XYZ file of C-alpha atoms in Angstrom:
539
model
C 13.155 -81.830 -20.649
C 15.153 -81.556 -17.478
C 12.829 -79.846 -14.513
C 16.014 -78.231 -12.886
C 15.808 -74.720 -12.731
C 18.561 -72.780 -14.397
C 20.270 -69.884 -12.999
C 20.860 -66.923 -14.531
C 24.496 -65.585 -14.885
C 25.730 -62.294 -13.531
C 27.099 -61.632 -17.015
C 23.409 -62.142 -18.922
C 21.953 -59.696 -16.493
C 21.980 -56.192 -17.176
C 21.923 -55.114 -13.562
C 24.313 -56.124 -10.979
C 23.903 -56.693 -7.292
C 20.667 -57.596 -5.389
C 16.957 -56.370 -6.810
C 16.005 -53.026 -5.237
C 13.317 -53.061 -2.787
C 9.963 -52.123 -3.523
C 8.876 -48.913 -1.762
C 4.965 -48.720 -0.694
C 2.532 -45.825 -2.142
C 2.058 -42.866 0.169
C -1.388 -42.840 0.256
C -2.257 -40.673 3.199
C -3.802 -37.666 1.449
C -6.486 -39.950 -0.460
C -9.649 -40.439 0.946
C -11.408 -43.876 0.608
C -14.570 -45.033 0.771
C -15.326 -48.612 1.809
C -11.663 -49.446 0.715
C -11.880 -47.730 -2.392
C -10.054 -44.441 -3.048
C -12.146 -41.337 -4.414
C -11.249 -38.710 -7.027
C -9.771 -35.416 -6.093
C -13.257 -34.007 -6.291
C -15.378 -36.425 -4.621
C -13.148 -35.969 -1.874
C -14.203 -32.460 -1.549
C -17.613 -31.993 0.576
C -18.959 -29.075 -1.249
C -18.662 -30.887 -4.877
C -21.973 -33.851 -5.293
C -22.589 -35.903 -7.921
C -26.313 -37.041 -8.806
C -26.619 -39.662 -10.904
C -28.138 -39.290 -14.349
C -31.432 -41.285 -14.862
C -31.398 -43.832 -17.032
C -27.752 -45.059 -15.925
C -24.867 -44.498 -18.029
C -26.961 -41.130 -18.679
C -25.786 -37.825 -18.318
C -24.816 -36.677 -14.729
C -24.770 -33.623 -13.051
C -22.459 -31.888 -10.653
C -22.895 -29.619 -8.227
C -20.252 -27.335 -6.385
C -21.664 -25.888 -3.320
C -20.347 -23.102 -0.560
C -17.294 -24.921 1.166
C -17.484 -22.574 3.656
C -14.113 -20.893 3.002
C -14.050 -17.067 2.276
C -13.114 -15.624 -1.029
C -9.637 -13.977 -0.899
C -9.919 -10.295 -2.101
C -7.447 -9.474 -4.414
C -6.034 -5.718 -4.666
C -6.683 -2.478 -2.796
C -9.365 -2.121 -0.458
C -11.236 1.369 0.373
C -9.244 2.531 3.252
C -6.007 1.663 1.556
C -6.848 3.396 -1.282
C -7.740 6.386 0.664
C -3.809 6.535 2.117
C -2.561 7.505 -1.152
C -5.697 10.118 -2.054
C -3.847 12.881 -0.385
C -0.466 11.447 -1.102
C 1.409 14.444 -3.230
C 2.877 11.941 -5.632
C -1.037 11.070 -6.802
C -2.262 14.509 -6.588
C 0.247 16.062 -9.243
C -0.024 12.789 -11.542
C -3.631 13.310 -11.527
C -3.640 17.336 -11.757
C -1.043 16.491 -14.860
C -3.232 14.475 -16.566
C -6.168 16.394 -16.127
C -4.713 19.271 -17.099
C -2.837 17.705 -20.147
C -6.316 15.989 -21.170
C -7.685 19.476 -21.745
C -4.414 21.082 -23.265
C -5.124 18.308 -25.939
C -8.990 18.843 -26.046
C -8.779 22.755 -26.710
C -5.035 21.857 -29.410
C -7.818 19.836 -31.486
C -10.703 22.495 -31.188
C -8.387 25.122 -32.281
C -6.648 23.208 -35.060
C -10.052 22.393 -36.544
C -11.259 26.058 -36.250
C -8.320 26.985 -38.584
C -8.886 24.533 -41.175
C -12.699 25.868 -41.546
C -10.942 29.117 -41.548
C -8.116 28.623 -44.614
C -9.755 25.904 -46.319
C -10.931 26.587 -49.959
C -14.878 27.029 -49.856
C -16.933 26.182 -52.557
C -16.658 28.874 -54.856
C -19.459 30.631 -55.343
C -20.239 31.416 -58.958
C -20.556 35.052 -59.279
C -18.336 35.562 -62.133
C -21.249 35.756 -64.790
C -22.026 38.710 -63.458
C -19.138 39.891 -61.645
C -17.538 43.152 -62.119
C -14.311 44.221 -59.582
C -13.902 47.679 -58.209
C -10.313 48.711 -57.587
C -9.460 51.856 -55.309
C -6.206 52.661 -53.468
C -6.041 52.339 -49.884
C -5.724 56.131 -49.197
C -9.203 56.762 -50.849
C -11.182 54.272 -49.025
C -9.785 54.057 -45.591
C -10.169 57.290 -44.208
C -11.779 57.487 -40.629
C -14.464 55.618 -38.627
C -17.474 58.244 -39.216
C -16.804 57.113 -42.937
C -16.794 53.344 -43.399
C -20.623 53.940 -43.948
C -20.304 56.207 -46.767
C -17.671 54.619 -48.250
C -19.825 51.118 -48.000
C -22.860 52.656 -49.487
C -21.123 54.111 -52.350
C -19.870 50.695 -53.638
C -23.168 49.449 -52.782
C -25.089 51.885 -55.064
C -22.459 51.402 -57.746
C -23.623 47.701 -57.732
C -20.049 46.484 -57.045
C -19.957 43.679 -54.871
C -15.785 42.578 -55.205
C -13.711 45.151 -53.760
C -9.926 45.282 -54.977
C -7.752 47.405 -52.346
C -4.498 48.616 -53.426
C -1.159 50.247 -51.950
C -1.876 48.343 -48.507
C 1.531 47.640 -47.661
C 4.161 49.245 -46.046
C 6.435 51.113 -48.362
C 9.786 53.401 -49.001
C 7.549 56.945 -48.657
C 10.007 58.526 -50.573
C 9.478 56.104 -53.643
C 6.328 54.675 -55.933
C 3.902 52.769 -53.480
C 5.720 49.033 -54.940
C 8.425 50.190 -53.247
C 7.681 47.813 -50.650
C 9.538 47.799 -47.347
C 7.362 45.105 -45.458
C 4.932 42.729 -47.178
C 3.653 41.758 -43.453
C 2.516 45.673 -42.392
C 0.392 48.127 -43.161
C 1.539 51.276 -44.645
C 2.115 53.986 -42.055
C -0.371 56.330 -43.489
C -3.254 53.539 -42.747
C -5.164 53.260 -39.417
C -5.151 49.731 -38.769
C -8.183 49.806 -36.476
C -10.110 52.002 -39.253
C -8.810 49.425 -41.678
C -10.174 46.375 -39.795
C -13.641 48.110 -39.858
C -13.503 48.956 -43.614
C -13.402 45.202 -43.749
C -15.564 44.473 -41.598
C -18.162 46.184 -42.699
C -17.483 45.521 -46.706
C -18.345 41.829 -45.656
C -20.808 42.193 -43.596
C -22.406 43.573 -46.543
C -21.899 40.309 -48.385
C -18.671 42.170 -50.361
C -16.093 39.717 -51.195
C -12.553 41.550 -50.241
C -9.536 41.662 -52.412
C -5.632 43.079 -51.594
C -3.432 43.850 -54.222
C -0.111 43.575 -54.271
C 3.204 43.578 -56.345
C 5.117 40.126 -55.445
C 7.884 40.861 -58.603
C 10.006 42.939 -56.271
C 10.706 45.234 -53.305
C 11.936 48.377 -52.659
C 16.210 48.715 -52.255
C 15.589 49.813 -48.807
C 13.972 46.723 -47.547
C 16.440 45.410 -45.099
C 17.258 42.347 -47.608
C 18.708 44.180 -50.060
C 21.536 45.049 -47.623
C 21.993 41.916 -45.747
C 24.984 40.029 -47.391
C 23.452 36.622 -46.138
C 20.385 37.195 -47.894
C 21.889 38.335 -51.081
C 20.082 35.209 -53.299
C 17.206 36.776 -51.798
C 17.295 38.817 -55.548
C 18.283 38.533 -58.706
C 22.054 39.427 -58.706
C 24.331 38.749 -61.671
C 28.120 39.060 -62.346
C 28.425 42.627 -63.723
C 30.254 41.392 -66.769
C 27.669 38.998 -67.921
C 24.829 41.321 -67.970
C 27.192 44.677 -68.907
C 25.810 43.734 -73.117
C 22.433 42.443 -72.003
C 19.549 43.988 -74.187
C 16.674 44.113 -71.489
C 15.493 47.651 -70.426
C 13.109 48.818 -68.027
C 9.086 48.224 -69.065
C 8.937 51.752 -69.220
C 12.174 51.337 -71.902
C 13.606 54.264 -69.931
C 16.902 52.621 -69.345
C 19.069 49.249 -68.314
C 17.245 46.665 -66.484
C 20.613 46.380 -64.731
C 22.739 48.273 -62.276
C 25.786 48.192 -60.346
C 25.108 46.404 -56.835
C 26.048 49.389 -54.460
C 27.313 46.296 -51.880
C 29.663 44.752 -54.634
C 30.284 46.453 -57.444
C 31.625 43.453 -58.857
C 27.974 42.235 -59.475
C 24.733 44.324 -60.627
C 20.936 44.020 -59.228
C 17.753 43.184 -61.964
C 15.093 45.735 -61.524
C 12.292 45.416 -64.801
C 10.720 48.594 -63.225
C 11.988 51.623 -61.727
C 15.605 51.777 -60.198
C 14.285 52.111 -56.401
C 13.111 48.940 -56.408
C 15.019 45.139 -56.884
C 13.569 42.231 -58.240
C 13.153 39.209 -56.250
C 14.887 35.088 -57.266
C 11.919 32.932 -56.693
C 13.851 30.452 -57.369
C 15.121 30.308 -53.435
C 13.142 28.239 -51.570
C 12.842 31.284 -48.541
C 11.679 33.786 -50.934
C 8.630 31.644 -51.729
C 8.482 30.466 -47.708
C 8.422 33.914 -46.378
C 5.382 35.239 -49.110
C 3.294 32.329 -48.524
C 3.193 33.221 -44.547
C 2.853 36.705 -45.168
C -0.735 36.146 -47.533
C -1.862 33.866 -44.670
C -1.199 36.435 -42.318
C -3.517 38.919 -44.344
C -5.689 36.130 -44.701
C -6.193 36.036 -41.063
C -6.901 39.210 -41.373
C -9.986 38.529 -43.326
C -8.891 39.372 -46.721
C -10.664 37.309 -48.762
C -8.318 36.822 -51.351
C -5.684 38.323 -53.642
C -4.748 39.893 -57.436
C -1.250 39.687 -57.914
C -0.153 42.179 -60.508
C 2.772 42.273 -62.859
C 3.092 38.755 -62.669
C 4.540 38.614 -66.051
C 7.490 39.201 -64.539
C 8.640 36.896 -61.719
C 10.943 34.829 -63.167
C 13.263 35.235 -66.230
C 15.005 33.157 -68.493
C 19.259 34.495 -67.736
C 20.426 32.552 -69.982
C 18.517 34.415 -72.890
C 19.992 38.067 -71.759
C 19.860 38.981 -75.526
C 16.120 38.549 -76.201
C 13.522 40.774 -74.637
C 11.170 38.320 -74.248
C 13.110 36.456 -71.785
C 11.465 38.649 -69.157
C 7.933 37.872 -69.467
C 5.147 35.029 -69.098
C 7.603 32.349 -68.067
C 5.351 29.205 -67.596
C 6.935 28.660 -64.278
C 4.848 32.103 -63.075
C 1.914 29.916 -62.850
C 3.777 27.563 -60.412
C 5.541 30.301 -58.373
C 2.106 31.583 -58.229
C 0.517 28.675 -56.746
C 3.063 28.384 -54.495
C 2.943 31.411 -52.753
C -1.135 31.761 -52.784
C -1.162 28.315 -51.122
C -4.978 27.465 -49.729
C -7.114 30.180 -50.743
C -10.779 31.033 -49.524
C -11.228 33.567 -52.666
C -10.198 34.532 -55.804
C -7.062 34.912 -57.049
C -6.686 37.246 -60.157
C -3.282 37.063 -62.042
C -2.733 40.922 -63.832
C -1.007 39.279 -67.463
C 1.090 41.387 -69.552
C 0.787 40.483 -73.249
C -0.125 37.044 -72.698
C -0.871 34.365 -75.417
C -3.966 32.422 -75.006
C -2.140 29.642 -74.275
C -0.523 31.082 -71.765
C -4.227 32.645 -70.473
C -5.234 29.201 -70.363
C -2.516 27.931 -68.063
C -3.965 30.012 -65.501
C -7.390 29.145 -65.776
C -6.416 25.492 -65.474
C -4.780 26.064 -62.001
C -7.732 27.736 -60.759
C -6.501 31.007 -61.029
C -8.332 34.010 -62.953
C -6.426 36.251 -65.651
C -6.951 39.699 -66.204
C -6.214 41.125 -69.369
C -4.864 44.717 -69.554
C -6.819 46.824 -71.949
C -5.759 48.547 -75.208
C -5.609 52.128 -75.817
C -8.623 53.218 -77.909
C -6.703 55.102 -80.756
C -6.346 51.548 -82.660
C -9.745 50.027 -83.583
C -8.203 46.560 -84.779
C -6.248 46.296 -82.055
C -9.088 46.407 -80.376
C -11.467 44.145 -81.516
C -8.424 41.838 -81.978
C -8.263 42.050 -77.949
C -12.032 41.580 -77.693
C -11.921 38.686 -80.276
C -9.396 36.482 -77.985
C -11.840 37.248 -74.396
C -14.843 36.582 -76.323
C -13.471 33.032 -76.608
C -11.963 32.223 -73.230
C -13.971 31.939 -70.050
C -13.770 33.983 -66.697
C -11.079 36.092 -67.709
C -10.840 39.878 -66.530
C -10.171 42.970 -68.629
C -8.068 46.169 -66.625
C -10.201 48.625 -67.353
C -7.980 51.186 -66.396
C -7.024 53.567 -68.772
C -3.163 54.081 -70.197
C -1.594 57.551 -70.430
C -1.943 59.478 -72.176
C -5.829 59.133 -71.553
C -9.299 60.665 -71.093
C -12.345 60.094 -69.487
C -13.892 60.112 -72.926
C -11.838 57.167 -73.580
C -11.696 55.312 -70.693
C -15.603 55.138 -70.989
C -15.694 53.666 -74.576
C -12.888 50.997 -73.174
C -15.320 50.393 -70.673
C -18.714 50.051 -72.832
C -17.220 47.625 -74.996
C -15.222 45.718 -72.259
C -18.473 44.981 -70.190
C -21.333 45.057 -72.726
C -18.992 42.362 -74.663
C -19.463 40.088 -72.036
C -15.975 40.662 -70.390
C -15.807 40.672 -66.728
C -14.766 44.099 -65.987
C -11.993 45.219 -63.251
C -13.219 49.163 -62.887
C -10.416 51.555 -61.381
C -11.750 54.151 -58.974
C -9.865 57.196 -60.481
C -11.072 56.309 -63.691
C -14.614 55.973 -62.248
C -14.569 59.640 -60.925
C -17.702 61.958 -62.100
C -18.715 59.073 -63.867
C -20.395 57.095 -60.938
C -23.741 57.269 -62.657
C -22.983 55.778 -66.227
C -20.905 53.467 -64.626
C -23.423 52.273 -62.167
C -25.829 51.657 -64.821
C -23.131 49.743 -67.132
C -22.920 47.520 -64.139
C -26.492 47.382 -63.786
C -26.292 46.376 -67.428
C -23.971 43.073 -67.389
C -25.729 41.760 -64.122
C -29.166 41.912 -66.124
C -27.210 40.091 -68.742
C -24.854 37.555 -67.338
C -23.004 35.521 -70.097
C -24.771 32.157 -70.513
C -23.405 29.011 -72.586
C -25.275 30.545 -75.157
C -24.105 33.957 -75.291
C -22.190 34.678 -78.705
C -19.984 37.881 -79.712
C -18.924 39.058 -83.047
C -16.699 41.547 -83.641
C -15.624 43.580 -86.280
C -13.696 46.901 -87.046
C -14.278 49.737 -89.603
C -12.803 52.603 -90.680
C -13.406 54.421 -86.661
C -15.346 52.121 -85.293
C -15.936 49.564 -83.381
C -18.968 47.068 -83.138
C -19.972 43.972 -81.539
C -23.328 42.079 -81.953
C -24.207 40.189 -78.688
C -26.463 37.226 -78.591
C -27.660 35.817 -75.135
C -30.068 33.446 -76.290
C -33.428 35.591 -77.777
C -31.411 38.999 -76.388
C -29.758 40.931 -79.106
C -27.779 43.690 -78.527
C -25.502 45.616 -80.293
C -22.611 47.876 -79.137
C -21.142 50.786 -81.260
C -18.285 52.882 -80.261
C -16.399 56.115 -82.465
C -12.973 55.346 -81.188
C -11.797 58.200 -83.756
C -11.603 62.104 -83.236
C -13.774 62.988 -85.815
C -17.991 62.805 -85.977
C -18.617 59.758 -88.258
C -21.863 57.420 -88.967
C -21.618 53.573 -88.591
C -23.282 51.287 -91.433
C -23.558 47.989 -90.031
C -23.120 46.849 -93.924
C -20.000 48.159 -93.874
C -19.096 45.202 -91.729
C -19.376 41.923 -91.212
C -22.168 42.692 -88.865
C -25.152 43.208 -91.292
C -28.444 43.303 -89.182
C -30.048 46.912 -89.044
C -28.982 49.307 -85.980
C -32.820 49.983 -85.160
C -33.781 49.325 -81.428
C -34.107 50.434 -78.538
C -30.929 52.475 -77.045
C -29.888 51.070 -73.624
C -26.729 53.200 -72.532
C -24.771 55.440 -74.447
C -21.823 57.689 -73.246
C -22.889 60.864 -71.799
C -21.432 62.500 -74.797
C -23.269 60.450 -77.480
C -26.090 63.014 -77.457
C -28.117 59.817 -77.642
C -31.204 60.113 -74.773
C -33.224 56.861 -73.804
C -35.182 56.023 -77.199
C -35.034 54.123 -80.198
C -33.586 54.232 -82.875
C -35.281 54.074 -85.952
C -32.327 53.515 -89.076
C -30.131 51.411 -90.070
C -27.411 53.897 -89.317
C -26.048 55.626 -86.181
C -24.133 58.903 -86.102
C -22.344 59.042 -83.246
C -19.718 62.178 -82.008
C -15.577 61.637 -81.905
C -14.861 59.188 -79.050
C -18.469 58.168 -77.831
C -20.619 55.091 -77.658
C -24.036 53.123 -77.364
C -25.437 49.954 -76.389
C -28.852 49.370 -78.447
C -31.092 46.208 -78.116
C -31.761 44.886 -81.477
C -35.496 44.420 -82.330
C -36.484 40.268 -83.615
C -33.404 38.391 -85.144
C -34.175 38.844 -89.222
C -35.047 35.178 -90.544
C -33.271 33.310 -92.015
């Protein structure tokens, strides 16, 4: 092999032209140490390393004070005391003090209103509840009265008060004539009325307000206002000209010519002076739930909404009657327009099916059955056969003209020693405070338990239900004819012996405190008695 060197040529080379030259390290910021360069660290004084014992062991480093100050990063006192006084920081920090406690005292008071109109437990009176109804005019009188008036209930043993013809209303028509569902009526002392209610509750009364939701009175400023004419029920005049429905009192037309349009004509079930109102607008149900939380506010405790049969009809059935009454959408109207409750809520049914009774009661809201007039004694127990068998439902006690006091007591007697609840009507209750009292008296000795059972039966005049509350017996007996006649209790389908001991009778029975000692009771033309039966016979 040839030793001559061989030279590369300019086209094997990938660069052309001479080699660059080589440029030395700077190395002047590197500290050394006999020759040899340190780390970064090890340069610095305040970092020292102390060798780990055994070698190759672990090592520990230490970083001491170099002797340079900290630098302080942000604003120091005095700087920060330029801008305490600067206007700027004073209103930013007045704002959000200020806004801070805006908040705070928003949450308090939104909290106190939920305890206020949420539902409470409800309190299970109604085994022994009986409700006292009285107008407005009769209880609130003046302040030197809301004593008397307190201690009256009291001693009747009433503890649910049901005030009526509250609201504000045409005074030239029927007190449902209602001209403002928000006010009191003008005849009403509002600070007397606030006591009244006051003092009721302080007395551990629970506090009911009546009212008539079905309609208001043609003078309300609605019934005038062309924008709020869907605030009733308004139909072309020629679709309604044939229609068969007729006032409840079936004294004329349910319809009449719309004095603003003629072309059109107003539904009012009741009396002329007042309109009916179309729940089925949205504002109409608005405006009435605001208004009962308004009285709610006002400490009412709760509400019984009467003829609410009647809120919303059926117009496409304007040949049928029936197209007026117990719609099943009154229980959601209902509902609607109670909203959250703290109380009771008692629906006043007209003619109501069970079924439809029981659509009530499962939306929390308590029926009350109007009472029969006493010249039919199977109508009767027919009425007292259907309560027997449904739970927490109310019976009107008040009496239907034409009426007596004779016969308002006998609806009574059998209403409340049947183990109905009872809703007692103060004009009906007048000069009879005393038998009345001790009828209450009577069903809060003996509420209705799970074993409480009622039979009922009707004969000839009479008629009789046997009671069972467990080992209690009693038996109730009332002459709903106008004739003296004796009762045989084999003449029915109650067959146990009258004898016992007499409870309560009507203060026409004749019939002291005693016993009595047959089989048979004679009682006088439209009078009754409750009589505690003696062992049950065996079997």
């Amino acid at each position: 092999m040839s030793s001559e060197k061989r030279e590369a040529s300019p086209e094997a080379s990938p660069l052309k032209g001479p080699a660059p030259k080589a440029v030395p390290e700077d190395t002047s910021d590197v500290a050394f140490e006999d020759g040899i360069p340190l780390s970064p660290m090890a340069a610095d004084p305040s970092v020292q390393f102390i060798s780990g014992t055994p070698a190759n062991g672990d090592a520990k480093v230490e970083i001491g004070d170099s002797g340079i100050a900290p630098t302080f990063v942000g604003l120091g006192k005095e700087e920060l005391m330029k801008y305490a006084n600067d206007p700027f920081w004073v209103r930013l920090r007045w704002f959000l003090f200020i806004l801070f406690w805006v908040l705070w005292l928003a949450m308090l008071v939104g909290a106190i209103v939920i305890i206020i109109l949420a539902p409470r437990c409800a309190e299970k009176k109604m085994a022994t509840e009986t409700f006292y109804q009285i107008k407005a005019a009769d209880l609130i009188k003046d302040n030197e009265q809301i004593d008397a008036q307190t201690q009256y209930l009291k001693d009747m043993g009433v503890m649910t008060v049901i005030i009526s013809d509250v609201l504000k209303h045409d005074p030239s028509s029927e007190p449902e004539a209602v001209t403002d569902l928000k006010a009191l009526d003008e005849t009403i002392n509002e600070d007397v009325f606030t006591a009244t209610i006051k003092k009721m509750r302080n007395e551990g009364m629970t506090v009911l307000m009546q009212l008539v939701p079905n309609h208001v009175a043609i003078t309300h400023e609605w019934f005038n206002d062309l924008e709020k004419s869907d605030y009733f029920v308004r139909e072309p005049y020629n679709n309604v000209s044939k229609s068969v429905w007729v006032t409840q009192d079936r004294k004329g037309n349910a319809w009449t010519v719309d004095p603003n349009n003629d072309q059109k004509a107003y539904l009012h079930q009741f009396s002329g002076n007042v309109a009916d109102l179309n729940f089925r607008n949205d504002d109409i149900i608005s405006y009435f739930k605001g208004a009962l939380s308004d009285w709610r506010l006002k400490k009412i405790d709760g509400f019984v909404i009467s003829k609410a049969s009647f809120l919303v009809e059926n117009l496409d059935n304007l040949m049928s009657s029936e197209a007026t009454r117990n719609s099943p959408k009154n229980v959601e109207v209902i509902k609607q327009i109670v909203g959250i409750t703290s109380g009771p809520v008692l629906v006043e049914l007209d003619l109501a099916s069970e079924e439809t009774i029981n659509q009530y009661i499962g939306q929390g809201l308590t029926p009350v059955v109007k009472s029969v007039d006493t010249a039919n004694a199977s109508r009767i127990e027919e009425t007292l056969e259907v309560l027997s068998k449904i739970p927490d439902v109310v019976i009107n006690l008040s009496p239907k003209p034409p009426s007596t006091p004779e016969k308002a007591r006998l609806i009574n007697l059998l209403a409340i020693a049947g183990g109905s609840h009872a809703l007692l009507n103060h004009e009906s209750a007048q000069g009879d405070k005393e038998f009345l009292k001790n009828l209450v008296k009577f069903q809060q000795d003996n509420p209705k338990v799970k074993s409480t059972t009622v039979q009922h039966s009707s004969i000839d005049n009479f008629v009789a239900v046997l009671r069972s509350d467990g080992d209690d017996r009693h038996l109730i007996i009332a002459n709903v004819g106008n004739t003296p006649a004796t009762f045989s209790p084999q003449g029915s389908n109650i067959t146990e012996s009258a004898a016992g001991k007499i409870i309560l009778a009507t203060p026409n029975a004749g019939l002291s405190n005693g016993s009595v000692t047959q089989d048979e009771v004679s009682l006088p033309m439209l009078s009754g008695v409750i009589i505690k039966l003696g062992n049950k016979p065996s079997e």
